[in-house]
Tab-separated table of C-alpha atoms and ligand atoms in Angstrom:
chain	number	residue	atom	x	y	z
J	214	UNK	CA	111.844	94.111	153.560
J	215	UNK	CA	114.134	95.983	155.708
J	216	UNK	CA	117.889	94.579	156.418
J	217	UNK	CA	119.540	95.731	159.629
J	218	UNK	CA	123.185	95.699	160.676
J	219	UNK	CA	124.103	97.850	163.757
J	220	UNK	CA	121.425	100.322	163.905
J	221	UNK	CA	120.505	100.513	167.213
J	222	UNK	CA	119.716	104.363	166.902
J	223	UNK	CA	118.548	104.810	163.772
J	224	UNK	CA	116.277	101.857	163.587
J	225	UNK	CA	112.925	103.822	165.776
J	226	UNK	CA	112.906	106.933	164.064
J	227	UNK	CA	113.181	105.106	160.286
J	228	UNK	CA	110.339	103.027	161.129
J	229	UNK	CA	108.409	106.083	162.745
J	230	UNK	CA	108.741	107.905	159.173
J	231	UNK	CA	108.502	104.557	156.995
J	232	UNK	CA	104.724	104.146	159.024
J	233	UNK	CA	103.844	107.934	158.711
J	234	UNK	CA	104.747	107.640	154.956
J	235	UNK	CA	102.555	104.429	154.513
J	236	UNK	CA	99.540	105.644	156.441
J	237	UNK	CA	99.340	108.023	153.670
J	238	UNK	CA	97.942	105.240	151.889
J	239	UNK	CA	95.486	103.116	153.835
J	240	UNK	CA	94.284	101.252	150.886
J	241	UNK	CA	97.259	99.159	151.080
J	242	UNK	CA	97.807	96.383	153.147
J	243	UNK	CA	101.236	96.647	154.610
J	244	UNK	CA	104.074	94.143	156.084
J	245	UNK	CA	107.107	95.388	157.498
J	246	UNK	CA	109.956	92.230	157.468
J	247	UNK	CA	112.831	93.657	159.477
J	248	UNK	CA	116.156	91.237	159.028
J	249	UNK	CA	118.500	91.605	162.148
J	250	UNK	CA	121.690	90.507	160.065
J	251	UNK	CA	123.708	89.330	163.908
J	252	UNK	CA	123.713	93.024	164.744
J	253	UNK	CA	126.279	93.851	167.977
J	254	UNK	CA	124.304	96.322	169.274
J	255	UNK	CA	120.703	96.855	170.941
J	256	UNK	CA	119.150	96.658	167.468
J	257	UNK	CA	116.999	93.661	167.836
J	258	UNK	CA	116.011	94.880	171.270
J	259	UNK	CA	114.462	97.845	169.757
J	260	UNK	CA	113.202	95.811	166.809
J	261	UNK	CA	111.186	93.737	169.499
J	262	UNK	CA	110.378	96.782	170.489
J	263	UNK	CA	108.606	97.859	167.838
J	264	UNK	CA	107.383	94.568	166.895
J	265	UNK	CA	105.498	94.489	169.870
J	266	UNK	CA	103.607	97.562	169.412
J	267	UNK	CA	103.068	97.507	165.941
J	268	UNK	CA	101.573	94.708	164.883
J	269	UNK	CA	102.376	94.753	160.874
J	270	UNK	CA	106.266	93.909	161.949
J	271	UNK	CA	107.972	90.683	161.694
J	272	UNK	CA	111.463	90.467	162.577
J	273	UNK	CA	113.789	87.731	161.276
J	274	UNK	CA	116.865	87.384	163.723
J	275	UNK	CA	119.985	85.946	161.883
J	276	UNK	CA	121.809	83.653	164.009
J	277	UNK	CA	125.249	85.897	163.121
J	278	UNK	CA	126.052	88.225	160.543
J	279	UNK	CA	125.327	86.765	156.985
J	280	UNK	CA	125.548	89.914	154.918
J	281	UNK	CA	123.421	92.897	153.443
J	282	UNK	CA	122.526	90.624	150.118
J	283	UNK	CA	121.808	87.766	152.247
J	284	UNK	CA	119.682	89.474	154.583
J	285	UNK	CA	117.652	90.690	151.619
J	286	UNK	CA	117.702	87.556	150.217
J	287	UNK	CA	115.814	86.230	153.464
J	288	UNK	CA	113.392	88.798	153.265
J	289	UNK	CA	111.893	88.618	150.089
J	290	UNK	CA	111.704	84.944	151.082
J	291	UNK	CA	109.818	85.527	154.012
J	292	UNK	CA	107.464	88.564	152.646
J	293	UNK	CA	104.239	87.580	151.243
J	294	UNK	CA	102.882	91.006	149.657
J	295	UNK	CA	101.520	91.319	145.793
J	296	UNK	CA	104.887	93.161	145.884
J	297	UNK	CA	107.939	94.027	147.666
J	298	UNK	CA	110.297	96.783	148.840
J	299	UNK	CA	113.779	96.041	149.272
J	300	UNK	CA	115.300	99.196	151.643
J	301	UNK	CA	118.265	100.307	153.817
J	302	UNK	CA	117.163	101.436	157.277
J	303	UNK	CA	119.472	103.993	158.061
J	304	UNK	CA	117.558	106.397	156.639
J	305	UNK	CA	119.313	106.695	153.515
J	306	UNK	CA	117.090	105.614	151.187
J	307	UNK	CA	114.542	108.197	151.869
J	308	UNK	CA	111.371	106.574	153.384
J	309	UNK	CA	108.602	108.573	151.419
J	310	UNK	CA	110.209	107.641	148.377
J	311	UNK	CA	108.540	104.218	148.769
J	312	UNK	CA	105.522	106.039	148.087
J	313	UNK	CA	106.884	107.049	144.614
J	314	UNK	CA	107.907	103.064	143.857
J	315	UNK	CA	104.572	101.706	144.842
J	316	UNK	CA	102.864	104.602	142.574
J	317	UNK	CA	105.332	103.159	139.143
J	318	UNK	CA	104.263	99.842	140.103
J	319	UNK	CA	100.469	101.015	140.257
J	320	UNK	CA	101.092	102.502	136.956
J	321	UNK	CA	102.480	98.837	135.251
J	322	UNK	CA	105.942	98.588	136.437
J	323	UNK	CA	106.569	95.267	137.788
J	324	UNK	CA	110.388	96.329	139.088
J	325	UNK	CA	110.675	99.627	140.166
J	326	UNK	CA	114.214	100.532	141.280
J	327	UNK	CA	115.104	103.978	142.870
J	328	UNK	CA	117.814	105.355	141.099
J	329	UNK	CA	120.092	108.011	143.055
J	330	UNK	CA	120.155	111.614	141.106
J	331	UNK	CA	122.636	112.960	143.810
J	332	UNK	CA	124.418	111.062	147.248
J	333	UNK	CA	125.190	112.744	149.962
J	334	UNK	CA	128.001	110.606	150.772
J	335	UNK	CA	131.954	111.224	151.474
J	336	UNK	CA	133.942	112.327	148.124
J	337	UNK	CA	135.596	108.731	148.300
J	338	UNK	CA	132.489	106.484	148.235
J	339	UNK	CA	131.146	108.689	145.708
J	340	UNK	CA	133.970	108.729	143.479
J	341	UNK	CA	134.359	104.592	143.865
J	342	UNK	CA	130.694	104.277	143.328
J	343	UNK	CA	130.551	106.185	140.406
J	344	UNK	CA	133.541	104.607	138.962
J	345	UNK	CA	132.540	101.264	139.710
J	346	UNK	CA	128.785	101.507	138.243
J	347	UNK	CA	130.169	102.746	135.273
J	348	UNK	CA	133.150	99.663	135.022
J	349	UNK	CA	130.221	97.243	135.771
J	350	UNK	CA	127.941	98.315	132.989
J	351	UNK	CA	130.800	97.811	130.654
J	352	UNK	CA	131.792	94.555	131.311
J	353	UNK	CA	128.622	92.895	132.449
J	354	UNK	CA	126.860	90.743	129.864
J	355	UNK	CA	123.831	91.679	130.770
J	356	UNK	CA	122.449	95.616	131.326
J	357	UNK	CA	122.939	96.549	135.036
J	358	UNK	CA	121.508	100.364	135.543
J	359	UNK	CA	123.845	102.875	136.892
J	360	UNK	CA	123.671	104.319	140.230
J	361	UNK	CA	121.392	101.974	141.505
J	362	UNK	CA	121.491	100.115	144.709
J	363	UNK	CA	119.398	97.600	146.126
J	364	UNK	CA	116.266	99.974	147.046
J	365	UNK	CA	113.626	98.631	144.366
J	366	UNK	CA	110.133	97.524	144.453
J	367	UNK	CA	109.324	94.140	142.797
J	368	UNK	CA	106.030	92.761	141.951
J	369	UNK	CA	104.714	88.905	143.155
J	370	UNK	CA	105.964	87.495	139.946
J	371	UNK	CA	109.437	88.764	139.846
J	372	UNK	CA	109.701	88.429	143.329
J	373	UNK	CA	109.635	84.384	142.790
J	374	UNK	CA	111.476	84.608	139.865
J	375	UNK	CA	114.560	86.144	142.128
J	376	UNK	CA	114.022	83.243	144.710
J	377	UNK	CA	114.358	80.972	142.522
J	378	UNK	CA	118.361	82.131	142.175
J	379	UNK	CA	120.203	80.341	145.043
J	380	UNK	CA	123.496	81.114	144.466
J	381	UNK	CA	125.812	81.501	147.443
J	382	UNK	CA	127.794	84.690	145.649
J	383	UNK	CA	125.030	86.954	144.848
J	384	UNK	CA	124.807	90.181	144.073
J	385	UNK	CA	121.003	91.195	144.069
J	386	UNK	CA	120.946	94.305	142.480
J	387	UNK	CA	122.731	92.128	139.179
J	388	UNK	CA	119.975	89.236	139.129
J	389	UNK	CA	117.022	91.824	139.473
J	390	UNK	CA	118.140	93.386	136.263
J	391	UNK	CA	118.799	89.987	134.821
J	392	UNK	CA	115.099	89.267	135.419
J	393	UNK	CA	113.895	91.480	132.674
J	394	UNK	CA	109.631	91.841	133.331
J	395	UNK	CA	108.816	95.398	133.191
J	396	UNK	CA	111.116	97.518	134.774
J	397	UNK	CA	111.313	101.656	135.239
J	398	UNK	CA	113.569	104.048	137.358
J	399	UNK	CA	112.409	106.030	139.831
J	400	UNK	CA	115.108	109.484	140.334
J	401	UNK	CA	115.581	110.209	144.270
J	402	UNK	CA	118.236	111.661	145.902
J	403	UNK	CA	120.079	110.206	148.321
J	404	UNK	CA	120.228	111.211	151.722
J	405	UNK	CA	123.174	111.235	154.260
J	406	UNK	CA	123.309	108.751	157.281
J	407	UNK	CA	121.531	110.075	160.203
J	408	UNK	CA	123.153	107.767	162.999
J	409	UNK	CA	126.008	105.066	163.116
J	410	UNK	CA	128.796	104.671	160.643
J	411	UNK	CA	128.148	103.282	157.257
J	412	UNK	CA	128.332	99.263	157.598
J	413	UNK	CA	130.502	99.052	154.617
J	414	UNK	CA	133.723	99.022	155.006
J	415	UNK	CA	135.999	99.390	152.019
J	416	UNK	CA	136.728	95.575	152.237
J	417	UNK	CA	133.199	94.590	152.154
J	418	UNK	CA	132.753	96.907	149.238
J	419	UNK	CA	135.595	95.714	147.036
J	420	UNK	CA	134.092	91.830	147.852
J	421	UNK	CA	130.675	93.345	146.694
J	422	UNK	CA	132.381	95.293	144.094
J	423	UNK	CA	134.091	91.378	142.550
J	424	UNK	CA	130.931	89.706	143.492
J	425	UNK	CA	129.086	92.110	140.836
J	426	UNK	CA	131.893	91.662	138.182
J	427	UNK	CA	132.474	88.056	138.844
J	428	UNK	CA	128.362	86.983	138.889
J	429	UNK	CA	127.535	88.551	135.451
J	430	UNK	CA	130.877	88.307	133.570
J	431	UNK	CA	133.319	85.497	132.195
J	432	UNK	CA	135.560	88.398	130.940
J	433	UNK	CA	138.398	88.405	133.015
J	434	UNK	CA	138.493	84.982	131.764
J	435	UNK	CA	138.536	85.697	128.408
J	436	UNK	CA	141.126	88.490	128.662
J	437	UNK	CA	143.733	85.342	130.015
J	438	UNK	CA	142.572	83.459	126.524
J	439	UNK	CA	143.456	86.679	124.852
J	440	UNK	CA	146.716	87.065	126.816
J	441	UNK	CA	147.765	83.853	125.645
J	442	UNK	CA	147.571	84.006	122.341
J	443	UNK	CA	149.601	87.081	122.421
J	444	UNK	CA	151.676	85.351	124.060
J	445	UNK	CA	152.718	82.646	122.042
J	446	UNK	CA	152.579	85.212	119.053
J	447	UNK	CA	155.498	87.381	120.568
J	448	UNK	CA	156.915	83.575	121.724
J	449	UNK	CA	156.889	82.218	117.798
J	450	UNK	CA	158.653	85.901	117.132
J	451	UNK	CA	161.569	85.583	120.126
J	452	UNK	CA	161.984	81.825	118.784
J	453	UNK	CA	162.897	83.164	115.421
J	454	UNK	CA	164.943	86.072	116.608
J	455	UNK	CA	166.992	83.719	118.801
J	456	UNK	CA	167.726	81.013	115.745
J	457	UNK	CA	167.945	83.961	113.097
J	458	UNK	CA	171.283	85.236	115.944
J	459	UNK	CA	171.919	81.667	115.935
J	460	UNK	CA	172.532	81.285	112.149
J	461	UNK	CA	173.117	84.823	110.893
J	462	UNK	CA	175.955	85.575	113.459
J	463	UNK	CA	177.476	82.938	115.071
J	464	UNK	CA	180.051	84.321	116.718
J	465	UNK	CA	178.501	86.467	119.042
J	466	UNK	CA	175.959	83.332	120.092
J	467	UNK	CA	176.366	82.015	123.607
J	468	UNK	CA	176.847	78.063	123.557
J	469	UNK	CA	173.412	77.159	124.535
J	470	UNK	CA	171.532	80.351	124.623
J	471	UNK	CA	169.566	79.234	121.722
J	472	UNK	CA	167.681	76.261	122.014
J	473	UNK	CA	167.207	77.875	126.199
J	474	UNK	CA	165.095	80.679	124.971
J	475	UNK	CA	163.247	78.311	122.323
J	476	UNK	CA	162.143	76.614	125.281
J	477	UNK	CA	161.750	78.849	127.786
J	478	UNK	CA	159.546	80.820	125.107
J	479	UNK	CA	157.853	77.915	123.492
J	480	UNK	CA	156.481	76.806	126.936
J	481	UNK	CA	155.479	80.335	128.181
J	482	UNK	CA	153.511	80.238	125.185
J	483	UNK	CA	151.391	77.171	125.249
J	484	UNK	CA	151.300	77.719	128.963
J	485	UNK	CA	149.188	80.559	128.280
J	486	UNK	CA	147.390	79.586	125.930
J	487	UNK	CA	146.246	76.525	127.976
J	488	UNK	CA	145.378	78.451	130.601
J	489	UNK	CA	143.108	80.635	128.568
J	490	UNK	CA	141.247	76.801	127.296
J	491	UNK	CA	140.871	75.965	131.067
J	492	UNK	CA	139.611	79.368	131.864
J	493	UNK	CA	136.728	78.721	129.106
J	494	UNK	CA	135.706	76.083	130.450
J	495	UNK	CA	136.152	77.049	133.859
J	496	UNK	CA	134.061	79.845	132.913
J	497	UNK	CA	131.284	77.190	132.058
J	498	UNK	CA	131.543	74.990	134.928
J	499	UNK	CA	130.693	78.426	136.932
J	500	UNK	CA	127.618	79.189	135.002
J	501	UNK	CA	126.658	75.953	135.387
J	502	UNK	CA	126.909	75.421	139.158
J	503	UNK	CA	125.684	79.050	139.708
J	504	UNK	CA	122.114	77.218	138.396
J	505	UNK	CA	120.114	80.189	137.686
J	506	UNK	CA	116.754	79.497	136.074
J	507	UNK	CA	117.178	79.118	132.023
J	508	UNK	CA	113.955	81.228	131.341
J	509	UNK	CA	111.638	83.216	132.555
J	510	UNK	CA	107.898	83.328	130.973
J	511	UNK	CA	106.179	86.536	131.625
J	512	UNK	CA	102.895	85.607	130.835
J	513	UNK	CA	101.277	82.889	128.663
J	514	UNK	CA	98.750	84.668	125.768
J	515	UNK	CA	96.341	81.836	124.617
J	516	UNK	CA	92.961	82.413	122.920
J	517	UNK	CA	89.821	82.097	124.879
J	518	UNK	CA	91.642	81.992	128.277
J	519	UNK	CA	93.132	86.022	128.317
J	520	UNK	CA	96.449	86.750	129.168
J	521	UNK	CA	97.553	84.373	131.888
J	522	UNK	CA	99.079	86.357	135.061
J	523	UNK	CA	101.962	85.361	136.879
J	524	UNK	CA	105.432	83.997	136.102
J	525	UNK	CA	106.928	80.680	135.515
J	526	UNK	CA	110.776	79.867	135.864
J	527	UNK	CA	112.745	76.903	134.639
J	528	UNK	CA	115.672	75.655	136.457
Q	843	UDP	N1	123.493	95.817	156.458
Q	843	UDP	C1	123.218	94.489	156.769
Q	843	UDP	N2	124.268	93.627	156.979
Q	843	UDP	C2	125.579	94.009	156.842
Q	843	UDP	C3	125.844	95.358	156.477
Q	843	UDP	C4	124.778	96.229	156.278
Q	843	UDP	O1	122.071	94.097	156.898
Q	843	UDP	O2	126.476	93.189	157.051
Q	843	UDP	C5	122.379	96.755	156.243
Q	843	UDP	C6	122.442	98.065	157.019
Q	843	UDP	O3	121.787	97.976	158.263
Q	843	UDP	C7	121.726	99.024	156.094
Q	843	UDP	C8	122.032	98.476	154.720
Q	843	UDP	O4	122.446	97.130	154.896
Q	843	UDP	O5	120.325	98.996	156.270
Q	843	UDP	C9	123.117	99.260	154.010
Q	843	UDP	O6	124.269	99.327	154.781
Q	843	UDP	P1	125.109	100.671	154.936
Q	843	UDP	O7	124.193	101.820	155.124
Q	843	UDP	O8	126.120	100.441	155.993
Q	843	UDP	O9	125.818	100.762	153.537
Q	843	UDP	P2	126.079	102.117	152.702
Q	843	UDP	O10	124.778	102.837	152.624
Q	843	UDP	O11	127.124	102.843	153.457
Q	843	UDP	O12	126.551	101.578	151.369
Q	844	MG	MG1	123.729	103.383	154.175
């Protein structure tokens, strides 16, 4: 499943390679599900294109521009294989390295996500990227790889499992490793862009960059229930500095000053701290409405049936 944005001269030659690399393997029956995500360009012209004379293409044409996670999204609704390859199509995900995927999947893997030994990219975007894989893995609750993108095979079952998560803020590459199943790395390295300009602006990175935190993570809400209660610590400490002035030495005590600041302080501090009781359950309500299912089952082992195949989700 193949999401396009802009790609107008890229598009040919990736799909060119991505067939020469899959002929390798005529054993498998292939489906190519190209996403036109409300390109500008020519790119669905030449996706019609190549739809027409290749006959294992679909092409879904989004009515404007919904997004790289939401075009994947639509594609792994739309694709029907025993399993699925989620890839960029300018050529930066290498297309050969598909071969490699299907292979760890062949060998038991039911997720197999390329993982990027080196990127070719501008010292920026790899310095953010690094950075930020490296922030997410710490504050996620849950064990996102490093230096992983969205290129990743994924068998039938966990394939369903991830449709069954329809929430509007979604960060794909987080929910596949939320899945669990079986799940290895395959090392590639990351190639440059061959045509066009990276369709990934710094703002749409930073709103991917939140989406990731904000998806898997309550902590930034827990750090304002922590910041209140310091708060109304150092509060409960200014309130007794200001009546120990008050008592101890009168005379230099402003008319007033006193019960001010035990105010002032006093409702800083419960402020906070209320804020930080919201935030928890604020933090709920989100996990909540997100409505992810509550469980996955792998497989069901009973005796005299074998291990059941496929998996079930709960929502
Ligand atoms: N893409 C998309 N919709 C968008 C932006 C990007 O479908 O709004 C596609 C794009 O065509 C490419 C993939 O997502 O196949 C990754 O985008 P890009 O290469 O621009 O991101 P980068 O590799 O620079 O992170
Ligand atoms: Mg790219």
């Amino acid at each position: 499943m193949l999401p396009v944005y802009n790609e107008q001269d890229g598009i040919r030659e990736f799909h060119d390679r991505l067939s020469a690399a899959v002929a390798t393997r005529p054993d498998l029956d292939v489906e190519f599900v190209y996403v036109n995500d409300g390109s500008r360009d020519r790119s669905l012209a030449v996706l019609e294109e190549i739809a027409e004379s290749d006959r294992a293409v679909t092409v879904l044409n989004f009515s404007r521009n919904f997004g790289h996670q939401m075009a994947i999204t639509a594609g792994l609704d739309h694709a029907r294989g025993d399993a699925v390859i989620v890839m960029d199509t300018d050529l930066q995900d290498p297309p050969e390295v598909s071969l490699q995927l299907i292979e760890a999947w062949e060998a038991g893997a039911q997720i197999a996500y390329g993982q990027r030994r080196t990127r070719k990219d501008g010292a920026l975007k790899r310095l953010t990227a690094h950075a930020y894989y490296r922030i997410l893995h710490r504050f996620a609750d849950i064990d996102i790889p490093v230096d992983t993108g969205d290129f990743r095979l994924m068998d039938r079952a966990a394939t369903d499992v991830l449709r069954a998560h329809r929430e509007r803020n979604r960060f794909v590459r987080g929910l596949v490793a939320s899945l669990g199943f079986r799940q290895v790395a395959v090392p590639f390295d990351r190639d440059e862009r061959t045509t066009g300009t990276t369709n990934y602006p710094l703002a749409k990175m930073v709103r991917l960059a939140a989406d990731g935190v904000t998806s898997f993570s309550t902590v930034p809400l827990k750090w304002i229930t922590r910041l209140g209660l310091v708060t109304v610590v150092l509060s409960l400490l200014g309130i007794l500095y200001a009546l120990a002035l008050r008592l101890l030495l009168p005379e230099i005590s402003v008319p007033g000053w006193t019960l001010l600041m035990i105010m002032v302080l006093f409702l800083g501090g419960v402020q906070m701290l209320s804020l930080g009781v919201i935030g928890a359950y604020v933090g709920r309500i989100y996990t909540e409405v997100q409505g992810r299912p509550l469980y996955v089952v792998q497989e069901v082992v009973q005796r005299g049936r074998g291990r059941g195949q496929g998996a079930e989700s709960e929502g």
